[in-house]
Amino acid sequence: MSEAKIELSYWNIRGLVEPIKVLLEYLGLPYVLHSKTDFEQTLKEKAELIEKGFLFANLPYIKDGDFYLSETVAIMQYVCQKAGRKDMYDSLEDSVRFAELKGVLLDLKSGITTPMYVTANKEDLKAKLLQSKDRLKSKINGIAKLLSTKSFIFDRITFLDFYLVEVVEMILDMEKELSLNILDSHRDVYVSYVAKMYSLPKVADYRKGPAF
């Protein structure tokens, strides 16, 4: 595969691309971000990519030479592999537990973000988020327990941490903006985790710069 910069494409918003960007910065992999603003043109480009064989073309996606890949979690594992960081994704021995945690984080993200797409105002959003909170309680409690006993969600830092920290920061922002209490007594654990992740080498510099 080409050693040129990874090309990362997404809409001109933070959204699903941020954990990929933070991971790329942490790994020190060179990349260029293509921010899409024209909806019709982007749909046309997507259709062309599918026609060329990139069957699951969707934003965000990466282009690395002639290689294309979509889906946030898949992209995050790929860039870890490209950087030679086998320690940052699952091995044969721990693949089952890793897959379990991946599913938990995807459920947490979905439970928090889905209400945003089906509400008309902030009050309705607050009500639906409180409903989600009840459904997500065991996951929020379980993740907090893991983070209170180890430095990262897995036995070592992995790309899952870069996914999780984005979700946690989103929850903290929503709590503040909507005057909600989602994390309950675990808030301090989550706040400390966010601070630790965003003080990592290269990540802290990235968040202070114009690319953030």
Tab-separated table of C-alpha atoms in Angstrom:
chain	number	residue	atom	x	y	z
A	1	MET	CA	0.000	0.000	0.000
A	2	SER	CA	1.096	3.560	-0.621
A	3	GLU	CA	3.115	5.413	2.013
A	4	ALA	CA	1.497	8.702	0.986
A	5	LYS	CA	-0.761	10.556	3.371
A	6	ILE	CA	-3.978	8.836	4.323
A	7	GLU	CA	-6.921	10.722	2.817
A	8	LEU	CA	-9.794	11.038	5.271
A	9	SER	CA	-13.168	12.254	4.046
A	10	TYR	CA	-16.115	13.485	6.086
A	11	TRP	CA	-18.673	16.265	6.325
A	12	ASN	CA	-17.465	19.639	7.549
A	13	ILE	CA	-18.514	18.858	11.134
A	14	ARG	CA	-16.982	17.081	14.110
A	15	GLY	CA	-19.371	14.129	14.149
A	16	LEU	CA	-18.053	10.636	13.500
A	17	VAL	CA	-14.636	11.712	12.263
A	18	GLU	CA	-13.197	13.153	15.482
A	19	PRO	CA	-12.046	9.907	17.166
A	20	ILE	CA	-10.297	8.952	13.911
A	21	LYS	CA	-8.514	12.309	13.765
A	22	VAL	CA	-7.416	12.135	17.397
A	23	LEU	CA	-6.093	8.606	16.888
A	24	LEU	CA	-4.192	9.632	13.746
A	25	GLU	CA	-2.639	12.531	15.651
A	26	TYR	CA	-1.677	10.263	18.557
A	27	LEU	CA	-0.103	7.715	16.223
A	28	GLY	CA	1.711	10.405	14.263
A	29	LEU	CA	0.407	9.177	10.915
A	30	PRO	CA	0.308	11.842	8.196
A	31	TYR	CA	-3.145	12.472	6.787
A	32	VAL	CA	-5.190	15.007	4.906
A	33	LEU	CA	-8.831	15.732	5.736
A	34	HIS	CA	-11.292	16.352	2.918
A	35	SER	CA	-14.232	18.265	4.427
A	36	LYS	CA	-17.373	17.773	2.376
A	37	THR	CA	-19.889	20.607	2.122
A	38	ASP	CA	-21.802	19.875	-1.094
A	39	PHE	CA	-24.417	17.198	-0.417
A	40	GLU	CA	-25.320	16.461	-4.045
A	41	GLN	CA	-21.687	16.301	-5.145
A	42	THR	CA	-20.851	13.993	-2.251
A	43	LEU	CA	-23.701	11.650	-3.211
A	44	LYS	CA	-22.375	11.607	-6.770
A	45	GLU	CA	-18.868	10.775	-5.552
A	46	LYS	CA	-20.276	8.009	-3.338
A	47	ALA	CA	-22.119	6.450	-6.301
A	48	GLU	CA	-18.930	6.569	-8.372
A	49	LEU	CA	-16.919	4.862	-5.629
A	50	ILE	CA	-19.521	2.101	-5.320
A	51	GLU	CA	-19.430	1.629	-9.083
A	52	LYS	CA	-15.642	1.238	-8.880
A	53	GLY	CA	-15.963	-1.503	-6.275
A	54	PHE	CA	-15.948	0.326	-2.939
A	55	LEU	CA	-19.269	-1.307	-2.081
A	56	PHE	CA	-19.745	0.270	1.344
A	57	ALA	CA	-18.656	3.792	0.473
A	58	ASN	CA	-19.948	6.127	3.154
A	59	LEU	CA	-18.663	9.021	5.227
A	60	PRO	CA	-16.311	8.833	6.997
A	61	TYR	CA	-13.995	6.833	4.778
A	62	ILE	CA	-10.282	6.710	4.098
A	63	LYS	CA	-8.266	6.304	0.937
A	64	ASP	CA	-4.756	4.923	1.334
A	65	GLY	CA	-3.274	4.528	-2.097
A	66	ASP	CA	-5.735	2.282	-3.899
A	67	PHE	CA	-7.264	1.032	-0.655
A	68	TYR	CA	-10.628	2.348	0.572
A	69	LEU	CA	-12.310	1.697	3.912
A	70	SER	CA	-15.409	3.021	5.670
A	71	GLU	CA	-16.944	2.662	9.158
A	72	THR	CA	-15.337	4.508	12.069
A	73	VAL	CA	-14.297	1.496	14.150
A	74	ALA	CA	-12.855	-0.349	11.149
A	75	ILE	CA	-10.881	2.734	10.123
A	76	MET	CA	-9.509	3.104	13.648
A	77	GLN	CA	-8.249	-0.473	13.681
A	78	TYR	CA	-6.737	-0.037	10.232
A	79	VAL	CA	-4.709	3.028	11.164
A	80	CYS	CA	-3.387	1.203	14.245
A	81	GLN	CA	-2.312	-1.659	11.994
A	82	LYS	CA	-0.713	0.754	9.536
A	83	ALA	CA	1.233	2.365	12.380
A	84	GLY	CA	2.469	-1.046	13.494
A	85	ARG	CA	0.722	-0.733	16.850
A	86	LYS	CA	-0.442	-4.289	17.457
A	87	ASP	CA	-0.818	-3.391	21.119
A	88	MET	CA	-3.666	-1.026	20.262
A	89	TYR	CA	-6.122	-3.590	18.924
A	90	ASP	CA	-7.136	-7.101	19.852
A	91	SER	CA	-4.966	-10.175	19.682
A	92	LEU	CA	-6.161	-13.752	19.225
A	93	GLU	CA	-6.001	-14.295	22.978
A	94	ASP	CA	-8.185	-11.354	23.975
A	95	SER	CA	-10.355	-10.948	20.873
A	96	VAL	CA	-13.587	-12.073	22.530
A	97	ARG	CA	-13.353	-9.628	25.440
A	98	PHE	CA	-12.299	-6.880	23.042
A	99	ALA	CA	-15.317	-7.578	20.841
A	100	GLU	CA	-17.571	-7.422	23.899
A	101	LEU	CA	-16.261	-4.001	24.894
A	102	LYS	CA	-16.554	-2.765	21.315
A	103	GLY	CA	-20.238	-3.738	21.328
A	104	VAL	CA	-20.785	-2.010	24.678
A	105	LEU	CA	-19.283	1.238	23.383
A	106	LEU	CA	-21.315	1.136	20.185
A	107	ASP	CA	-24.479	0.630	22.246
A	108	LEU	CA	-23.539	3.541	24.511
A	109	LYS	CA	-22.920	5.847	21.566
A	110	SER	CA	-26.160	4.816	19.868
A	111	GLY	CA	-28.183	5.277	23.042
A	112	ILE	CA	-26.888	8.816	23.458
A	113	THR	CA	-27.024	10.004	19.850
A	114	THR	CA	-30.220	8.388	18.525
A	115	PRO	CA	-32.544	10.730	20.488
A	116	MET	CA	-30.998	13.709	18.675
A	117	TYR	CA	-32.413	12.495	15.371
A	118	VAL	CA	-35.986	12.030	16.584
A	119	THR	CA	-36.675	15.147	18.653
A	120	ALA	CA	-38.009	18.552	17.719
A	121	ASN	CA	-36.843	20.591	20.710
A	122	LYS	CA	-34.616	20.511	23.783
A	123	GLU	CA	-37.324	19.479	26.220
A	124	ASP	CA	-38.235	16.478	24.108
A	125	LEU	CA	-34.547	15.645	23.787
A	126	LYS	CA	-34.064	15.794	27.550
A	127	ALA	CA	-36.978	13.452	28.112
A	128	LYS	CA	-35.689	10.907	25.602
A	129	LEU	CA	-32.134	11.096	26.978
A	130	LEU	CA	-33.437	10.345	30.459
A	131	GLN	CA	-35.173	7.296	29.023
A	132	SER	CA	-31.901	6.280	27.382
A	133	LYS	CA	-30.111	6.812	30.672
A	134	ASP	CA	-32.256	4.136	32.296
A	135	ARG	CA	-31.505	1.683	29.485
A	136	LEU	CA	-27.782	2.488	29.534
A	137	LYS	CA	-27.361	2.470	33.314
A	138	SER	CA	-25.662	-0.929	33.500
A	139	LYS	CA	-23.212	0.029	30.745
A	140	ILE	CA	-22.407	3.405	32.332
A	141	ASN	CA	-21.860	1.691	35.683
A	142	GLY	CA	-19.776	-1.099	34.176
A	143	ILE	CA	-17.511	1.196	32.185
A	144	ALA	CA	-17.022	3.408	35.255
A	145	LYS	CA	-16.001	0.372	37.290
A	146	LEU	CA	-13.416	-0.590	34.686
A	147	LEU	CA	-12.032	2.944	34.544
A	148	SER	CA	-11.796	3.148	38.327
A	149	THR	CA	-9.632	0.018	38.496
A	150	LYS	CA	-7.371	0.448	35.461
A	151	SER	CA	-5.898	3.265	33.394
A	152	PHE	CA	-7.860	2.446	30.253
A	153	ILE	CA	-11.014	0.536	29.370
A	154	PHE	CA	-9.007	-2.490	28.255
A	155	ASP	CA	-5.860	-3.876	29.853
A	156	ARG	CA	-3.843	-1.331	27.835
A	157	ILE	CA	-4.533	1.730	25.730
A	158	THR	CA	-6.316	0.727	22.511
A	159	PHE	CA	-8.304	2.452	19.809
A	160	LEU	CA	-11.395	1.759	21.907
A	161	ASP	CA	-10.247	4.496	24.292
A	162	PHE	CA	-10.255	7.058	21.498
A	163	TYR	CA	-13.808	6.037	20.644
A	164	LEU	CA	-14.952	6.077	24.256
A	165	VAL	CA	-13.465	9.448	25.162
A	166	GLU	CA	-15.359	11.132	22.317
A	167	VAL	CA	-18.635	9.661	23.575
A	168	VAL	CA	-17.910	10.669	27.176
A	169	GLU	CA	-17.046	14.237	26.228
A	170	MET	CA	-20.292	14.391	24.256
A	171	ILE	CA	-22.246	13.224	27.307
A	172	LEU	CA	-20.529	15.763	29.565
A	173	ASP	CA	-21.323	18.565	27.122
A	174	MET	CA	-24.949	17.457	26.863
A	175	GLU	CA	-25.273	17.297	30.638
A	176	LYS	CA	-24.055	20.866	30.890
A	177	GLU	CA	-26.101	22.293	28.027
A	178	LEU	CA	-29.333	20.512	28.902
A	179	SER	CA	-28.967	20.544	32.713
A	180	LEU	CA	-29.073	16.750	32.822
A	181	ASN	CA	-27.517	14.144	35.083
A	182	ILE	CA	-26.610	11.103	33.020
A	183	LEU	CA	-23.391	9.894	34.639
A	184	ASP	CA	-24.661	10.236	38.232
A	185	SER	CA	-22.086	9.397	40.906
A	186	HIS	CA	-19.596	8.238	38.275
A	187	ARG	CA	-19.025	11.692	36.808
A	188	ASP	CA	-15.657	12.229	38.526
A	189	VAL	CA	-14.339	8.952	37.122
A	190	TYR	CA	-15.362	9.944	33.606
A	191	VAL	CA	-14.076	13.514	33.927
A	192	SER	CA	-10.678	12.202	35.062
A	193	TYR	CA	-10.612	9.779	32.145
A	194	VAL	CA	-11.297	12.545	29.622
A	195	ALA	CA	-8.560	14.707	31.145
A	196	LYS	CA	-6.077	11.832	30.975
A	197	MET	CA	-6.864	10.939	27.377
A	198	TYR	CA	-6.661	14.503	26.157
A	199	SER	CA	-3.342	15.100	27.918
A	200	LEU	CA	-1.683	12.292	25.950
A	201	PRO	CA	1.369	13.246	23.870
A	202	LYS	CA	0.407	14.817	20.521
A	203	VAL	CA	-3.282	14.777	21.435
A	204	ALA	CA	-2.966	17.776	23.736
A	205	ASP	CA	-1.099	19.708	21.036
A	206	TYR	CA	-3.702	18.793	18.432
A	207	ARG	CA	-6.557	20.078	20.603
A	208	LYS	CA	-4.774	23.395	21.026
A	209	GLY	CA	-4.275	23.829	17.289
A	210	PRO	CA	-6.404	24.851	14.297
A	211	ALA	CA	-7.043	21.269	13.121
A	212	PHE	CA	-9.250	20.617	16.158
